[in-house]
CSV table of C-alpha atoms in Angstrom, one decimal:
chain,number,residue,atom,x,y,z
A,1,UNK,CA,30.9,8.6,9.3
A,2,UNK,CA,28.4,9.3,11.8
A,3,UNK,CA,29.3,9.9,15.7
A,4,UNK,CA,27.7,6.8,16.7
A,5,UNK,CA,29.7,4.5,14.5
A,6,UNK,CA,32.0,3.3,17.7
A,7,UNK,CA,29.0,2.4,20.0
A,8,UNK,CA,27.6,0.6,17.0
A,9,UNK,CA,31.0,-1.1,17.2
A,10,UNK,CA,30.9,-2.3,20.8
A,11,UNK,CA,26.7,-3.1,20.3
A,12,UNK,CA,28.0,-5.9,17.7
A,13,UNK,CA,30.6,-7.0,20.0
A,14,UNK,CA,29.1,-10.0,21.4
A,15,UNK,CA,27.0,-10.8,17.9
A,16,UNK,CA,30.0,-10.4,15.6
A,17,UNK,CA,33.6,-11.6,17.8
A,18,UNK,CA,36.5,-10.5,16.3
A,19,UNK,CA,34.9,-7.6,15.4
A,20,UNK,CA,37.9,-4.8,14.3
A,21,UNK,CA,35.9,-1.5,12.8
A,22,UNK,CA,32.7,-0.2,11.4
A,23,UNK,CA,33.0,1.0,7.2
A,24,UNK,CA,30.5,3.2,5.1
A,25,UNK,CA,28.2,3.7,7.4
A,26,UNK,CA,25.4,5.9,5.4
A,27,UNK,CA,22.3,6.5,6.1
A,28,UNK,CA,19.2,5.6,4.0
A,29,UNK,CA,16.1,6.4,5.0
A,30,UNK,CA,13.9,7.4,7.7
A,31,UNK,CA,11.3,9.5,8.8
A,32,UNK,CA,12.0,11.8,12.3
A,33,UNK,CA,11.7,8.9,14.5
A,34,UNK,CA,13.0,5.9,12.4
A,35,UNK,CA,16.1,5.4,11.0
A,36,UNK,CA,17.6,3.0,8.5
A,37,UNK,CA,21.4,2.5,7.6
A,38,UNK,CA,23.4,0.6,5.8
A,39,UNK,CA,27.4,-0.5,7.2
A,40,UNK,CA,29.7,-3.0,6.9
A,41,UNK,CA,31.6,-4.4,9.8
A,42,UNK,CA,34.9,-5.3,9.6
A,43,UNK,CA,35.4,-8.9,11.3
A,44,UNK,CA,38.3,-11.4,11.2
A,45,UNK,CA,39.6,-9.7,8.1
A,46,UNK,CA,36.0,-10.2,6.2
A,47,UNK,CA,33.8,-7.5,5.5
A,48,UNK,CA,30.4,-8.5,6.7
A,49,UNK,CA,27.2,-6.2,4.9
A,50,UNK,CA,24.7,-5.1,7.3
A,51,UNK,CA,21.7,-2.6,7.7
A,52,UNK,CA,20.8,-0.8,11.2
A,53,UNK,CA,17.3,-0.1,12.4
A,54,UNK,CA,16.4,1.9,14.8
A,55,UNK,CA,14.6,4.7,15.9
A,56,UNK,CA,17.3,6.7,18.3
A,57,UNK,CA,14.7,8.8,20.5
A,58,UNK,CA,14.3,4.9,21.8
A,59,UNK,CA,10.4,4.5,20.6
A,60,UNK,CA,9.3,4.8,16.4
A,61,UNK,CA,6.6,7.4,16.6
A,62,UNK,CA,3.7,6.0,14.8
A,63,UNK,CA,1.8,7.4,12.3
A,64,UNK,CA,-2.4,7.9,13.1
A,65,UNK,CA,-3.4,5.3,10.9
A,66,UNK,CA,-0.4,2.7,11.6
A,67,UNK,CA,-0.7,-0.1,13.9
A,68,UNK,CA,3.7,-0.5,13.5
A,69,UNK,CA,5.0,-2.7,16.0
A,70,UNK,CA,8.2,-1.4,18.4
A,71,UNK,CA,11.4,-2.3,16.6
A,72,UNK,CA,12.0,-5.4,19.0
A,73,UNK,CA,9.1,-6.7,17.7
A,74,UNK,CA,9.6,-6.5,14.2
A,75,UNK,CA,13.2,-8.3,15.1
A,76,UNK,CA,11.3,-11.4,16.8
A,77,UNK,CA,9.2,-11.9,13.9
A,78,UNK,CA,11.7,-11.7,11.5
A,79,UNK,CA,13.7,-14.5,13.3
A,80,UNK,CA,10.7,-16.5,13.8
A,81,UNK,CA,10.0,-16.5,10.5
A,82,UNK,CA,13.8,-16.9,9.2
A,83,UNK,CA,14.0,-19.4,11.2
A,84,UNK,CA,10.9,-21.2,9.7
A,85,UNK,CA,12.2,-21.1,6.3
A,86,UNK,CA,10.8,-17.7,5.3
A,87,UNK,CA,13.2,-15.7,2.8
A,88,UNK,CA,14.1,-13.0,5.3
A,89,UNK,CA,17.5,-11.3,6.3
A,90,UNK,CA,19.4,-12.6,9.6
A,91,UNK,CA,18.8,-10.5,12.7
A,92,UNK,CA,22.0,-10.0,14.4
A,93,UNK,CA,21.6,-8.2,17.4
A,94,UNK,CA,18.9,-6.5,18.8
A,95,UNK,CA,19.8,-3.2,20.7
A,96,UNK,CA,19.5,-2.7,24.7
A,97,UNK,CA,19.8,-0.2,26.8
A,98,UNK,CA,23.2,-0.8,27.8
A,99,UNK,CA,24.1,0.0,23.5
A,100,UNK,CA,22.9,3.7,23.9
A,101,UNK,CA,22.3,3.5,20.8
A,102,UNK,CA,18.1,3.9,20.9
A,103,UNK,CA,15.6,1.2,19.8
A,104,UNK,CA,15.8,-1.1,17.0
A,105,UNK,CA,18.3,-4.1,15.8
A,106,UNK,CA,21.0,-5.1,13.3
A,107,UNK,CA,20.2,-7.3,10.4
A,108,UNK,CA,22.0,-8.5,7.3
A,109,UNK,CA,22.1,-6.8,4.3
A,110,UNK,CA,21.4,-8.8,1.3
A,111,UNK,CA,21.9,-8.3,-2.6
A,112,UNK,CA,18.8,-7.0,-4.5
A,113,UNK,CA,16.2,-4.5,-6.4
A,114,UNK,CA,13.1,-3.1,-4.3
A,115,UNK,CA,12.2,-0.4,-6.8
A,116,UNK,CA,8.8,-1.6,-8.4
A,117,UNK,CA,9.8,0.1,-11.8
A,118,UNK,CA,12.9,-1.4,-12.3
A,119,UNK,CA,11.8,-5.3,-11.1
A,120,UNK,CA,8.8,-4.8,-13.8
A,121,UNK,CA,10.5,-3.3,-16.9
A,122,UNK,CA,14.4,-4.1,-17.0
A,123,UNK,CA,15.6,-6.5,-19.1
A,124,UNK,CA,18.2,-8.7,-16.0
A,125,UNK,CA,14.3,-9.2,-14.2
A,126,UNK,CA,13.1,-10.7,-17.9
A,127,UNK,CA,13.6,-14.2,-16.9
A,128,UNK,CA,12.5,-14.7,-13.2
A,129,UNK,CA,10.0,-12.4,-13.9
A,130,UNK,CA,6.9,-15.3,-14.7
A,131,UNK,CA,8.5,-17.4,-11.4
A,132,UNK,CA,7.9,-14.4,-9.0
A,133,UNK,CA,4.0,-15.0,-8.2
A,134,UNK,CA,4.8,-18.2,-7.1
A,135,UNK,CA,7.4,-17.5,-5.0
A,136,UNK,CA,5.7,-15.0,-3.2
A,137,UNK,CA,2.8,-17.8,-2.5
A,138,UNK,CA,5.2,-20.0,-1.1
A,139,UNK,CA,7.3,-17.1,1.0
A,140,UNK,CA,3.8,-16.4,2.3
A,141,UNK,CA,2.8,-19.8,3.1
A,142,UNK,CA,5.8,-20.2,5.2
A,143,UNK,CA,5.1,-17.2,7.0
A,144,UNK,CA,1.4,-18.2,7.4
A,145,UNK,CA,3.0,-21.5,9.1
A,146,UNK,CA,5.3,-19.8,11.9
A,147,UNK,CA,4.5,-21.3,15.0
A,148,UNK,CA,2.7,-19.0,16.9
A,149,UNK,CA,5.0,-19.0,20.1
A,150,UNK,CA,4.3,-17.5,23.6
A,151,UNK,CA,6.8,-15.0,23.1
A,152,UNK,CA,5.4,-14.3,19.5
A,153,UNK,CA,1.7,-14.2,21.2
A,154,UNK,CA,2.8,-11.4,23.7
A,155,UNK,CA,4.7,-9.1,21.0
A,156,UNK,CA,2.4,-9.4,18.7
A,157,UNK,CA,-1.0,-7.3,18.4
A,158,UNK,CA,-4.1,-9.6,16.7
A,159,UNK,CA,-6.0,-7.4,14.0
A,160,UNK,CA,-8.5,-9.6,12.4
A,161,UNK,CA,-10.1,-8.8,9.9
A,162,UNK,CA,-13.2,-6.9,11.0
A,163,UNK,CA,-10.9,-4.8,13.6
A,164,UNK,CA,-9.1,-3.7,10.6
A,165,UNK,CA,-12.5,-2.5,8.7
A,166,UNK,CA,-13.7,-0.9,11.8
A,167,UNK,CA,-10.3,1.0,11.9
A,168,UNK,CA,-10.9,2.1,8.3
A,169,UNK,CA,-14.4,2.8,8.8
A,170,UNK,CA,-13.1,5.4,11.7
A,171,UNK,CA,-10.8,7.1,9.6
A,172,UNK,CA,-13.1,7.3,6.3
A,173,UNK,CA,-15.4,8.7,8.8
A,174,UNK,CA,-13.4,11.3,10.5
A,175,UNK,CA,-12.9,13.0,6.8
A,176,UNK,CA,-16.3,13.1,6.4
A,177,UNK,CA,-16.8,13.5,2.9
A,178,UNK,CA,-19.2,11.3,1.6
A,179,UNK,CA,-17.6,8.5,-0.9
A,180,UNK,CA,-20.7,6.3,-1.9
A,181,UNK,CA,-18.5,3.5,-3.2
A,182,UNK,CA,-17.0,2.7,-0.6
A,183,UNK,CA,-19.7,2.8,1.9
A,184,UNK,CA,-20.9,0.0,-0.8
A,185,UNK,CA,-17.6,-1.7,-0.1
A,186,UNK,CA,-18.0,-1.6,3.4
A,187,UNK,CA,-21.3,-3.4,3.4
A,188,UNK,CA,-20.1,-6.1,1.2
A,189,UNK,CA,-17.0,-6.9,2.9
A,190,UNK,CA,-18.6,-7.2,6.3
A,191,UNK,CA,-20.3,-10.3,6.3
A,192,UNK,CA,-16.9,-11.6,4.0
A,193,UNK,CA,-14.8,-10.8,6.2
A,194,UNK,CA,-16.6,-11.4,9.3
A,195,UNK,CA,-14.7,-14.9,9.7
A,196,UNK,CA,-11.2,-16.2,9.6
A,197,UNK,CA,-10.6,-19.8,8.6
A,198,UNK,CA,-7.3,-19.1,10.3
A,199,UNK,CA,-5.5,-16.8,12.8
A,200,UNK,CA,-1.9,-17.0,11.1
A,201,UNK,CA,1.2,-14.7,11.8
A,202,UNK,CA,0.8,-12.1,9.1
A,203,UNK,CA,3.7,-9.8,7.6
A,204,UNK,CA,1.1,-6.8,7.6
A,205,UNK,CA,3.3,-5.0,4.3
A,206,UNK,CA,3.4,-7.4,1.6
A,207,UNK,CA,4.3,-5.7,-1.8
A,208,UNK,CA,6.7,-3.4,-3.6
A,209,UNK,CA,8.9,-1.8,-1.7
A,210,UNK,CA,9.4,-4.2,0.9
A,211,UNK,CA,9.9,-7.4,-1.2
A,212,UNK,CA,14.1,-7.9,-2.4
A,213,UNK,CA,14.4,-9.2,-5.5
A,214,UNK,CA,17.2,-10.4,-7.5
A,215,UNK,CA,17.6,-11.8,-11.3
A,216,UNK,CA,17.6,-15.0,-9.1
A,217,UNK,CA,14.1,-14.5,-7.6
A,218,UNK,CA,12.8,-13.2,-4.0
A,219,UNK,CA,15.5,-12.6,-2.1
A,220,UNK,CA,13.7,-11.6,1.2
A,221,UNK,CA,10.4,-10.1,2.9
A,222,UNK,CA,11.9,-6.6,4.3
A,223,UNK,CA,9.7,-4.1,6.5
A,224,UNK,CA,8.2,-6.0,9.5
A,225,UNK,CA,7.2,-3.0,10.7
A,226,UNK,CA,3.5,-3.6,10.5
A,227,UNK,CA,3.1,-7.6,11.2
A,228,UNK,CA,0.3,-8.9,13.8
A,229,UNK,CA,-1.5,-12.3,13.8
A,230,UNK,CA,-4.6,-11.8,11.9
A,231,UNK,CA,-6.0,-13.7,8.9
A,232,UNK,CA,-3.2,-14.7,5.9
A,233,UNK,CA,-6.0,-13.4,3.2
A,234,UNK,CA,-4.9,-10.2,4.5
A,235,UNK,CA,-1.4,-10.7,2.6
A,236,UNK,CA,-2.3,-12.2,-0.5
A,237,UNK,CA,-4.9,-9.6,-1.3
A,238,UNK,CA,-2.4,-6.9,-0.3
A,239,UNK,CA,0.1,-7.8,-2.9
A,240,UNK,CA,-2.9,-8.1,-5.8
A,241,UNK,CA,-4.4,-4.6,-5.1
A,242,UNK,CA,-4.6,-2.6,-8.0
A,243,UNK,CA,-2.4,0.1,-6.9
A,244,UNK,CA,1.1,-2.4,-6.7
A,245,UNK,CA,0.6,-3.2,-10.6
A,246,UNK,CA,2.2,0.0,-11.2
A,247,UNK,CA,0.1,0.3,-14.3
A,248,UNK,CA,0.4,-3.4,-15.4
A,249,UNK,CA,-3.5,-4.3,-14.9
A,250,UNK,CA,-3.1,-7.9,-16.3
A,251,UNK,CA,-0.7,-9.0,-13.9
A,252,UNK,CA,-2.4,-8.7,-10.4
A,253,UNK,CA,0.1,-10.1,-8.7
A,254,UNK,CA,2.2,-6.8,-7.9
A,255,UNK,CA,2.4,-6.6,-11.9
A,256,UNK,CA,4.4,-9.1,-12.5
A,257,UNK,CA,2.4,-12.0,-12.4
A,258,UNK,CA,-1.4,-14.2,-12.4
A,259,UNK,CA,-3.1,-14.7,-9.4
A,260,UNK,CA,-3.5,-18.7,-10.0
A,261,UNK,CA,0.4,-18.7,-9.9
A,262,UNK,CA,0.4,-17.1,-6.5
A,263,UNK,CA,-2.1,-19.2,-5.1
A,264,UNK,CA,-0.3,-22.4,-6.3
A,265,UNK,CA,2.8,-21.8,-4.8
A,266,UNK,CA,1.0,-20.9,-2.1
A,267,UNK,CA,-1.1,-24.3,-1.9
A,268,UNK,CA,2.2,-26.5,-2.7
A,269,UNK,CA,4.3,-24.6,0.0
A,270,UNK,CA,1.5,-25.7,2.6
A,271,UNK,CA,-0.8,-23.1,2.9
A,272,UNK,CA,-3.6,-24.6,1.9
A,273,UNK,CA,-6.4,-23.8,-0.7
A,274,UNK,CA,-7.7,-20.4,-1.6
A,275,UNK,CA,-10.0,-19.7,-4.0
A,276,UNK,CA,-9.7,-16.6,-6.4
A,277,UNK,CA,-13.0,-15.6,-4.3
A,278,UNK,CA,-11.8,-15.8,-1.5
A,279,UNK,CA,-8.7,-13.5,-2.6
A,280,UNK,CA,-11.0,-11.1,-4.3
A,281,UNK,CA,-12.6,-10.6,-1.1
A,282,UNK,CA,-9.0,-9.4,0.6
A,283,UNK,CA,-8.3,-7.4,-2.8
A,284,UNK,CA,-11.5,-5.1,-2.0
A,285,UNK,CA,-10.3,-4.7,1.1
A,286,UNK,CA,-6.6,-3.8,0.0
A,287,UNK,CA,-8.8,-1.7,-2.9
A,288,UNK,CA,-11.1,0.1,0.3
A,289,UNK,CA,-7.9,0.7,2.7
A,290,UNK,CA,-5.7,2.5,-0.2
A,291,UNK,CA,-8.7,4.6,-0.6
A,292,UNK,CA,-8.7,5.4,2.5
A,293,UNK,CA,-5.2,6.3,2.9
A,294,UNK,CA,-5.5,8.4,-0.7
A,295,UNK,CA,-8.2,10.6,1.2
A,296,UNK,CA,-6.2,11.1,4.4
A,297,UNK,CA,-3.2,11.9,2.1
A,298,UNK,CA,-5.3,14.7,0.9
A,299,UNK,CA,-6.3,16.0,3.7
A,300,UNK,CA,-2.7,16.2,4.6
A,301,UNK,CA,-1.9,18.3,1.8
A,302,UNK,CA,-4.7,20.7,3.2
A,303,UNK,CA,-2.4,21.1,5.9
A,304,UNK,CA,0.7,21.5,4.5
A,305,UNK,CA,0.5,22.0,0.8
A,306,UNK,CA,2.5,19.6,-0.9
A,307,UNK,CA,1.7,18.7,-4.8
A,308,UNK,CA,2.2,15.1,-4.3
A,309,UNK,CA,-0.2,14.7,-2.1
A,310,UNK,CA,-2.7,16.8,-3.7
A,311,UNK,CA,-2.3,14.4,-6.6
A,312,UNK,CA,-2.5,11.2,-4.6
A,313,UNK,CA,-5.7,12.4,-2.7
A,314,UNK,CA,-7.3,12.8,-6.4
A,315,UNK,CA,-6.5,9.0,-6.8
A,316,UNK,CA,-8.7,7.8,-4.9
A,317,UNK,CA,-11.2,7.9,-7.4
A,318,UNK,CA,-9.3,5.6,-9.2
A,319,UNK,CA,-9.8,2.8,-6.2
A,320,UNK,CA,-13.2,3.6,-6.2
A,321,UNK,CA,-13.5,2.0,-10.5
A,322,UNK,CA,-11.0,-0.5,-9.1
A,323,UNK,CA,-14.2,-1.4,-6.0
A,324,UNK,CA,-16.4,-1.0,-9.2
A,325,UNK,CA,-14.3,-3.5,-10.9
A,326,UNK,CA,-13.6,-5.9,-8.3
A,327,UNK,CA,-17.8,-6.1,-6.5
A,328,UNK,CA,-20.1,-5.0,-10.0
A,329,UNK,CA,-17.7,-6.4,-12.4
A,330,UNK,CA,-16.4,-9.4,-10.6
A,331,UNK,CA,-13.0,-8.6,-12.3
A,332,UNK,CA,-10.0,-8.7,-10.2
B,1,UNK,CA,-10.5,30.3,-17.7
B,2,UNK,CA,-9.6,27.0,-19.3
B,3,UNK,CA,-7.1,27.9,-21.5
B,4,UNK,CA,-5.2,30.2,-19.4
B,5,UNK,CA,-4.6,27.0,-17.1
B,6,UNK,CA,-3.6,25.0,-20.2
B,7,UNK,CA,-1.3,27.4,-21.1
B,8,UNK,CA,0.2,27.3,-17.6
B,9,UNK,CA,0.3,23.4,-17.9
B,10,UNK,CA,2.0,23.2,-21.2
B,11,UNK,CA,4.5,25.9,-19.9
B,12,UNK,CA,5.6,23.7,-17.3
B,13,UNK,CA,5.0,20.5,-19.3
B,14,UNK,CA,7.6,22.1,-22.3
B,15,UNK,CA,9.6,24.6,-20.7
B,16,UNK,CA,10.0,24.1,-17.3
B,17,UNK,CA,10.7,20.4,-16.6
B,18,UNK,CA,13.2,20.3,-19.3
B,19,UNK,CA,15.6,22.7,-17.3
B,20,UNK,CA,14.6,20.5,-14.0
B,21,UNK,CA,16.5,18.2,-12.3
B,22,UNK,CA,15.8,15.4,-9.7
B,23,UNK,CA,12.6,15.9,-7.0
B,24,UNK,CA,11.9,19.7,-8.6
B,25,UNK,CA,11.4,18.1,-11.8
B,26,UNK,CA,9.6,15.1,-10.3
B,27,UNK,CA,7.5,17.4,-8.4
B,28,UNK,CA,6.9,19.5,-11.8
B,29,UNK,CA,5.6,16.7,-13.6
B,30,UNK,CA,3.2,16.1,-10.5
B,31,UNK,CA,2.7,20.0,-10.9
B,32,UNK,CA,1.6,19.4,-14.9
B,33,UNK,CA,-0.7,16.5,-14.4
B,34,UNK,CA,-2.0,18.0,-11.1
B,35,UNK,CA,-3.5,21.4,-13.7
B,36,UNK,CA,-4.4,18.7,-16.2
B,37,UNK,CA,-6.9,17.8,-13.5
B,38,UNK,CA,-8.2,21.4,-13.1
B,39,UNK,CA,-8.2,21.7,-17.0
B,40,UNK,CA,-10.4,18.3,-17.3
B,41,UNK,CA,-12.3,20.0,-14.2
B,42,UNK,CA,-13.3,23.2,-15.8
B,43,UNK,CA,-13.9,21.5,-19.0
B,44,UNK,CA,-16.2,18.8,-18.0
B,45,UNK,CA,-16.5,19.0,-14.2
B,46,UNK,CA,-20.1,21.2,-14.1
B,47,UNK,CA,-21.9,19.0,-16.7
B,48,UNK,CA,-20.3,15.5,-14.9
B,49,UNK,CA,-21.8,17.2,-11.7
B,50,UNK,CA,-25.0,18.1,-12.9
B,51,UNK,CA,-25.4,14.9,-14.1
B,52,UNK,CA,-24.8,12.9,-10.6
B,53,UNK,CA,-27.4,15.5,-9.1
B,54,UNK,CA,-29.8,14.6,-11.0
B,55,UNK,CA,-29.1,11.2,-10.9
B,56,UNK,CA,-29.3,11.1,-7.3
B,57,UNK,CA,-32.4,13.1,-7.2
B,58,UNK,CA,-34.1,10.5,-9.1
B,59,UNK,CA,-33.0,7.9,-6.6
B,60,UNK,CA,-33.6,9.8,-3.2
B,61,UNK,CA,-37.1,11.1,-4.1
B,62,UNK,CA,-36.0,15.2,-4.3
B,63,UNK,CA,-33.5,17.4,-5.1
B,64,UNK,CA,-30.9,19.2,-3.0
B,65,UNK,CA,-27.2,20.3,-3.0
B,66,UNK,CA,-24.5,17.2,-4.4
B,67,UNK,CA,-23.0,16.6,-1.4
B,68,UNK,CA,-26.2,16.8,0.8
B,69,UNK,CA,-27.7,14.3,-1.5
B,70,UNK,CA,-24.7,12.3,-1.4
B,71,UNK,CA,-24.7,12.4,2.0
B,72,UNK,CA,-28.1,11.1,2.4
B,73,UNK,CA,-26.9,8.1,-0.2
B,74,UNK,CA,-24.2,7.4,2.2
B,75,UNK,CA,-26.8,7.0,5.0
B,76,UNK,CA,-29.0,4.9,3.5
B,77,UNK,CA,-26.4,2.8,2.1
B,78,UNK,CA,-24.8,2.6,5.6
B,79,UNK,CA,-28.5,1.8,6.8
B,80,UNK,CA,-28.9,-0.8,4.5
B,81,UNK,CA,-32.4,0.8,3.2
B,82,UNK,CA,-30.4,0.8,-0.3
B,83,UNK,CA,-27.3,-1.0,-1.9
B,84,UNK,CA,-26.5,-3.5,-5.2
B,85,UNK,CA,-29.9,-4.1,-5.9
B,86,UNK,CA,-31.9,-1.2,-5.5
B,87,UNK,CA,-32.4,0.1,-9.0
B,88,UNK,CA,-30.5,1.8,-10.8
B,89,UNK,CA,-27.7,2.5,-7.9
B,90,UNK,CA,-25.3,0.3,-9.5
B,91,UNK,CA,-25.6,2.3,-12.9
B,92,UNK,CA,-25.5,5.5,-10.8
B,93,UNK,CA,-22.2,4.7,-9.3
B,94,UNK,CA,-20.9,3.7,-12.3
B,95,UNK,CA,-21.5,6.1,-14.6
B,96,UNK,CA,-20.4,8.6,-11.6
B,97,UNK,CA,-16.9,6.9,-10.8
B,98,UNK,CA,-16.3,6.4,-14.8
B,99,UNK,CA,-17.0,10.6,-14.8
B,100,UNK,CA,-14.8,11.4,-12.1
B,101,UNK,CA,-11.9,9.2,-13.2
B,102,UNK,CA,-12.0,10.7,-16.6
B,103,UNK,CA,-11.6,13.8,-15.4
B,104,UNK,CA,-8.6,13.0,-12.3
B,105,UNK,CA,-6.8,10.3,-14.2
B,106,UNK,CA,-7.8,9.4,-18.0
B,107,UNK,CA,-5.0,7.1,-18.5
B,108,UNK,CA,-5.7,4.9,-15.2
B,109,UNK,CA,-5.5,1.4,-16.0
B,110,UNK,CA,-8.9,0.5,-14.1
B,111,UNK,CA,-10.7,2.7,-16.4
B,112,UNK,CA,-9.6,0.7,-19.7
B,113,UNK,CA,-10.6,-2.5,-17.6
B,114,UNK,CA,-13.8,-0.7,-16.9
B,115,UNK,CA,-14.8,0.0,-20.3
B,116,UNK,CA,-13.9,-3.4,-21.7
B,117,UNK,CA,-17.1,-4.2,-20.2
């Protein structure tokens, strides 16, 4: 039990009356400036499961090449969006000053499987497996449909489309280390991505990882941390990109499902139509960023060593056969 | 050269991770493939290499070091003076990427897509 446990207590006074104590409070994950744990709070005699964010220095220390939103943030999107139908856990309180407790919010902790491995192989996923692409169209379509509020129009940062390629562009360049494939990629997603059709709330993070998922289906959309407005492409290309297949090629939706799934639920949940070529476009993109990120991984490890990275760094020439793939080929 | 780093490889491969447990022996299989890499490197790396030089030679007009000339490639790509339809870029890059993935990741599922044409 952590020291903070009875402040916690006293945060979720208001949110949770009747409140009595705070249980199992562990934490799960984090980096140095971000936190995440998982509690249960004891209330009326019921035991409530929740998960705390927050990043206690009172400000989440963003990475170079993240545009992550302050916790606050990522709560008013969430409740936006839960509030418009999207599949996404109940913000319960979000933390002030007064809470001493840093920056970030309480949120409810639902029932289900993030690890990619274990939603594509084991046998309880066998079932909803085939449903899963078109769930995620229709989560996203709801999301794409959030009313983009005053209050979400001042948190929120816009990163269209070509601000994002410039910021890639930058980075790629800073390593300079000369990748001819994806200066291809760079020409021939400028003029593609040059215009939005729409300027939609995005979640930023779409894939593994951040997507709970139960025998039942798609539980909820976790991770918030990078949302913005921006152009909805930007989601369902992330989701398709080669490297959340974890190995099943087929399957471009995270590798569990067919892209014409995904953009059906998608259509029938109100998002409108999207062509596959107008997805391929976004699934360069998603293809170009990882690449990206693979080189700047290695150059991490030329700073500090590690083996994984090394390793990652080396993958980037597997994005650049995926680019091959996706602009020569035409195959997504 | 080569062998001694397959022999390193296969030490860690066979003897080492089976005593492992948890990240150390997730980090040891990252160890393994990470001297596979070096193995494919030594083994095909210089001829893969040669190759792309040459290649780009052809393309540029004269010959220099690799990553000069690929730098210049970058440029002109950049540039627009060359891209998709200047010939035989497109079978440059390819044959290059296909090279470089056999050596950092023969088993990647892009490269079976790749070669099913």
């Amino acid at each position: 039990m952590s020291d903070f446990a009875p402040a916690l207590q006293a945060a979720l006074t208001n949110a949770l009356p009747g409140i009595t104590g705070i249980e199992r409070l562990t934490r799960l994950s984090g980096g140095a400036s971000q936190e995440t744990w998982s509690f249960d709070a004891l209330c009326d005699g019921k035991t409530i499961p929740l998960i705390l964010r927050r990043a206690p220095g009172g400000t989440r220390v963003a990475s170079e090449t993240s545009t992550s939103v302050p916790l606050e943030t990522e709560a008013i999107a969430i409740e936006a969006s839960r509030k418009a139908g999207v599949a996404a856990p109940r913000v319960r309180h979000v933390l002030t000053e007064n809470d001493g407790l840093g920056q970030g919010y309480v949120m409810d902790r639902l029932t289900g499987e993030t690890i990619a491995r274990k939603i594509l192989r084991d046998a309880e996923f066998d079932t909803v497996r085939p449903d899963l692409a078109r769930q995620c169209g229709e989560i996203l379509a709801r999301i794409h449909a959030v009313e983009l509020t005053p209050e979400l129009r001042k948190a929120l940062p816009v990163v269209d489309g070509p601000t994002q390629l410039r910021r890639y562009r930058d980075m790629y360049d800073l390593f300079n280390y000369p990748h001819p494939v994806f200066e291809i990629a760079f020409r021939w997603l400028e003029p593609r991505m040059a215009q939005a059709k729409r300027q939609t709330l995005v979640h930023g993070d779409f894939r593994h990882g951040n997507l709970l998922i139960s025998p039942k289906g798609v539980e909820a959309a976790l991770d918030w941390e990078l949302t913005h407005i921006g152009d909805p492409l930007e989601d369902i290309g992330w989701i398709c990109t080669n490297t959340w297949r974890f190995g099943v090629q087929e399957k471009v939706v995270g590798g569990f499902g067919d892209l014409k799934d995904l953009l059906a639920g998608y259509e029938a949940a109100g998002g409108g139509h999207v062509s596959e070529d107008e997805a391929r476009t976004w699934i360069v993109y998603g293809s170009l960023k990882w690449g990206v990120m693979c080189m700047s991984m290695y150059q991490g490890f030329l700073r500090d060593n590690s083996v994984e990275r090394a390793a990652i760094g080396r993958r980037s020439s597997e994005t650049e056969i995926d680019l091959i793939n996706l602009i020569i080929r035409g195959k997504i | 050269m080569l062998e001694l780093v397959k022999a390193v490889r296969d030490f860690v491969e066979q003897r080492a991770m089976p005593e492992l447990k948890g990240h150390t022996a997730f980090h040891a299989r990252v160890a393994a493939n990470a001297l596979g890499i070096v193995a494919r490197e030594l083994e095909f790396g210089a001829a893969s290499a040669d190759g792309e030089r040459q290649r780009l030679a052809a393309l540029l007009g004269h010959d220099g070091a690799l990553i000069d000339l690929n730098r210049e490639l970058c440029t002109a790509i950049r540039d627009g003076k060359m891209g998709l339809e200047t010939p035989g870029l497109v079978d440059h890059l390819t044959t290059t990427t296909r090279e470089k993935v056999e050596i950092d990741q023969p088993n990647y599922g892009g490269l079976k897509r790749f070669r099913a044409g």
